[in-house]
């Protein structure tokens, strides 16, 4: 047994969820349809045709779910606000019962001394905005800023950190290039238009929020950056890795933190798009000051230049024909994602080197495994404990190397609707029985509670 490794004083601990993945109640109290309602109800788009219609029924069980968080000793909870619950058509008059739901959630959290961290967009775009072009058109960014301001005015006095977007990489590329996420598009040029309008939405919303939030409130953006490693030291693989870093990471980081798109990315994409959607003033808007960068990490990618051989074994990288993601050695999670905590250390250290003044927050990290309920009624998910332990250790390694990491949110508080994978993949610290909606606290949740209480990882 080695001695415990402590986290810095004031380190924020929490667990995360997202509205469409847990709430259900999709037609209640005036909520409008989102692109995920449409997509999940389209045959063939999700495993078993699963939808978020009921999900974890959190909308009706919010009080007991918050009590459970308190029982687990969670100091913070990251959730998302469903835009179509607040503004059913994306704009126009506010749907007061929808806004009230989140206001009550925030009050319940505060009553239990749980700090709320709210994300304004975790992929549930109101369907009427999609019908008008969705993220491929500029107007969606303007509507998002209005929605952000409205939520900021209503709830901003009680939510210390508001995040604009969760993982715009997924919204843009999985939603518009590979088509595995809503709205299901398969056009790389459209994906890059979506990237820009998501960046613009973030920047406009950040400025709008700043005007209505109390001083001291924090504004953040959460990115799922790709920790890309070259498959070999060949010039071709190294260049393919640079390209992937450009279209996955720097295409979001550079406009936000430096007010420009990377020149190599613009060059690389010359045959896909001319970036004509960027208008005067956009980059100044996108680079509005930010207080925290949220980092979601699951596993790294090994990147190679395409060749006949690796195209057969690997996967073309989303939104480009210039790179292939190669299979990696295990162990793997139930998603087939390699377990590689060192990738998290590398990513955090790289960010702290490139953005030395930007505090980092791990807003998602966790794993799906084939959990089972044992004869004793418990879920002994030792594999999840090992995953969390490895990644918390990796976080400490990054902090030891100078990374300014302020906190960690496990994904996810409870099993939930895993998008195209439906309910087949379980990421929760708490098991959800989808027939009865019973919650079972897994061993990993108990273990995580002890880590939080000690603010340290035992040896
Ligand atoms: O479930 C998702 C979440 O909505 C966004 N980040 C990745 C998680 C696991 O796939």
XYZ file of C-alpha atoms in Angstrom, residues 49-277:
229
model
C -34.708 1.749 -31.968
C -34.250 3.198 -28.487
C -35.382 6.781 -27.882
C -35.151 9.286 -25.029
C -38.944 9.342 -24.581
C -38.710 7.960 -21.044
C -34.958 7.564 -20.454
C -34.324 7.619 -16.664
C -37.584 9.470 -16.027
C -35.476 12.056 -14.246
C -38.021 14.785 -15.050
C -40.412 13.129 -12.605
C -37.795 11.756 -10.216
C -35.633 14.829 -9.904
C -36.176 15.182 -6.168
C -35.094 11.638 -5.316
C -32.219 11.821 -7.804
C -30.882 14.938 -6.095
C -31.290 13.229 -2.708
C -29.216 10.341 -4.087
C -26.468 12.746 -5.171
C -26.438 14.134 -1.667
C -26.250 10.646 -0.169
C -23.213 9.991 -2.363
C -21.583 13.175 -1.062
C -21.308 14.829 -4.479
C -20.159 18.420 -4.044
C -21.165 19.367 -7.609
C -23.507 18.229 -10.376
C -23.117 18.954 -14.078
C -26.373 18.802 -16.041
C -27.651 20.300 -19.259
C -30.641 22.476 -19.956
C -32.861 21.360 -22.836
C -33.248 24.306 -25.194
C -36.598 22.934 -26.518
C -37.981 22.772 -22.967
C -37.239 26.450 -22.431
C -37.957 27.691 -25.969
C -39.995 24.988 -27.734
C -39.426 26.438 -31.206
C -35.912 27.689 -30.520
C -36.983 31.339 -30.197
C -40.137 33.236 -29.375
C -41.874 33.209 -26.021
C -40.390 31.341 -23.097
C -42.088 28.157 -21.926
C -42.274 28.975 -18.236
C -42.878 25.404 -16.952
C -39.740 24.280 -18.804
C -37.629 27.021 -17.264
C -39.211 26.347 -13.857
C -38.054 22.738 -13.990
C -34.423 23.863 -14.107
C -34.978 26.609 -11.577
C -36.364 24.041 -9.136
C -33.513 21.638 -9.891
C -30.991 24.370 -9.088
C -32.777 25.205 -5.846
C -32.863 21.533 -4.822
C -29.132 21.225 -5.505
C -28.343 24.321 -3.481
C -30.511 23.080 -0.604
C -28.288 19.984 -0.547
C -25.077 22.043 -0.823
C -24.415 20.704 -4.309
C -22.916 23.255 -6.681
C -24.703 23.328 -10.055
C -22.746 23.472 -13.314
C -25.142 23.868 -16.243
C -24.501 23.320 -19.940
C -26.758 25.204 -22.326
C -26.380 22.907 -25.322
C -25.810 19.177 -25.100
C -27.032 18.318 -28.622
C -30.831 18.764 -28.369
C -31.382 21.460 -30.987
C -35.043 22.501 -31.295
C -36.404 20.794 -34.430
C -37.833 24.008 -35.947
C -34.312 25.460 -36.009
C -33.072 22.329 -37.771
C -35.873 22.719 -40.309
C -34.461 26.187 -41.004
C -30.939 24.805 -41.588
C -29.684 23.952 -38.086
C -25.996 24.495 -37.386
C -25.204 24.869 -41.067
C -26.770 28.336 -40.972
C -25.700 31.443 -39.122
C -29.121 32.253 -37.716
C -28.922 29.286 -35.306
C -25.933 30.923 -33.612
C -27.902 34.145 -33.125
C -30.867 32.236 -31.670
C -28.523 30.382 -29.311
C -27.141 33.644 -27.934
C -30.699 34.835 -27.208
C -31.505 31.574 -25.450
C -28.268 31.778 -23.419
C -29.052 35.314 -22.313
C -32.548 34.311 -21.267
C -31.274 31.400 -19.152
C -28.475 33.555 -17.753
C -30.982 36.183 -16.622
C -33.303 33.609 -15.066
C -30.831 31.261 -13.365
C -27.425 32.912 -13.523
C -27.575 34.263 -9.976
C -27.636 30.673 -8.656
C -25.321 28.819 -11.069
C -21.636 29.639 -10.534
C -20.503 28.117 -13.854
C -22.438 28.157 -17.118
C -21.094 26.208 -20.075
C -22.167 27.207 -23.566
C -21.641 24.018 -25.628
C -20.804 20.412 -24.925
C -18.505 18.747 -27.483
C -19.174 20.777 -30.634
C -16.904 18.207 -32.398
C -19.726 15.673 -32.064
C -22.458 18.103 -33.111
C -20.507 19.098 -36.215
C -18.822 15.904 -37.371
C -20.991 13.074 -36.054
C -24.108 15.091 -36.832
C -23.162 16.343 -40.291
C -20.315 14.219 -41.727
C -20.637 10.625 -40.517
C -24.381 10.877 -39.865
C -24.321 8.703 -36.747
C -25.757 11.486 -34.608
C -28.676 13.842 -35.178
C -29.463 15.391 -37.569
C -27.767 12.597 -39.542
C -26.047 14.566 -42.331
C -23.198 13.130 -44.414
C -21.606 16.144 -46.058
C -18.130 17.219 -44.918
C -18.563 20.792 -46.183
C -21.738 21.134 -44.120
C -19.831 19.828 -41.081
C -17.299 22.665 -41.366
C -20.090 25.237 -41.693
C -21.518 23.696 -38.516
C -18.111 23.988 -36.790
C -18.020 27.704 -37.514
C -21.597 28.390 -36.495
C -21.108 26.412 -33.276
C -17.973 28.446 -32.552
C -19.922 31.616 -33.294
C -22.812 30.464 -31.114
C -20.369 29.905 -28.268
C -18.766 33.350 -28.638
C -22.026 35.279 -28.995
C -23.517 33.409 -26.049
C -20.422 34.031 -23.896
C -20.709 37.791 -24.504
C -24.459 37.793 -23.935
C -24.003 35.866 -20.690
C -21.331 38.276 -19.488
C -23.826 41.137 -19.673
C -26.391 39.393 -17.462
C -24.384 37.200 -15.066
C -23.224 38.476 -11.702
C -19.538 39.398 -11.410
C -17.560 36.309 -10.456
C -19.776 33.944 -12.460
C -17.720 31.662 -14.681
C -18.357 31.026 -18.376
C -16.956 27.899 -19.941
C -16.913 25.753 -23.045
C -16.510 21.972 -23.014
C -14.528 20.284 -25.792
C -13.812 16.622 -26.464
C -10.306 17.163 -27.743
C -8.674 14.321 -29.643
C -5.377 13.165 -28.156
C -3.901 12.105 -31.499
C -0.728 10.034 -31.690
C 1.018 9.239 -34.985
C 1.039 5.534 -35.905
C 4.698 5.821 -36.913
C 7.414 8.418 -37.278
C 6.943 8.521 -41.055
C 6.419 12.019 -42.444
C 3.023 10.910 -43.809
C 1.684 9.676 -40.454
C 3.052 12.684 -38.604
C 1.353 14.978 -41.110
C -1.943 13.069 -40.890
C -1.757 13.520 -37.095
C -1.140 17.252 -37.480
C -4.195 17.373 -39.754
C -6.388 15.529 -37.243
C -5.181 17.792 -34.448
C -6.076 20.746 -36.680
C -9.607 19.705 -37.614
C -10.443 18.271 -34.184
C -8.706 20.517 -31.683
C -7.206 23.687 -33.097
C -10.298 24.442 -35.224
C -12.092 25.013 -31.888
C -9.240 26.200 -29.640
C -7.612 28.731 -31.968
C -10.664 30.877 -32.741
C -11.749 30.799 -29.096
C -8.364 31.575 -27.549
C -6.456 33.284 -30.352
C -9.183 34.784 -32.576
C -8.178 32.976 -35.780
C -8.545 29.683 -37.626
C -5.247 27.795 -38.017
C -3.631 28.519 -41.403
C -2.716 24.848 -41.980
C -6.352 23.814 -41.440
C -7.623 26.402 -43.932
C -5.030 25.137 -46.409
C -5.832 21.474 -45.797
C -9.545 22.040 -46.301
C -9.239 24.054 -49.505
C -10.816 21.264 -51.541
C -13.704 20.820 -49.061
C -14.806 24.358 -48.230
C -13.651 27.943 -48.756
C -14.760 29.035 -45.260
C -16.971 31.630 -46.967
C -19.312 31.366 -43.988
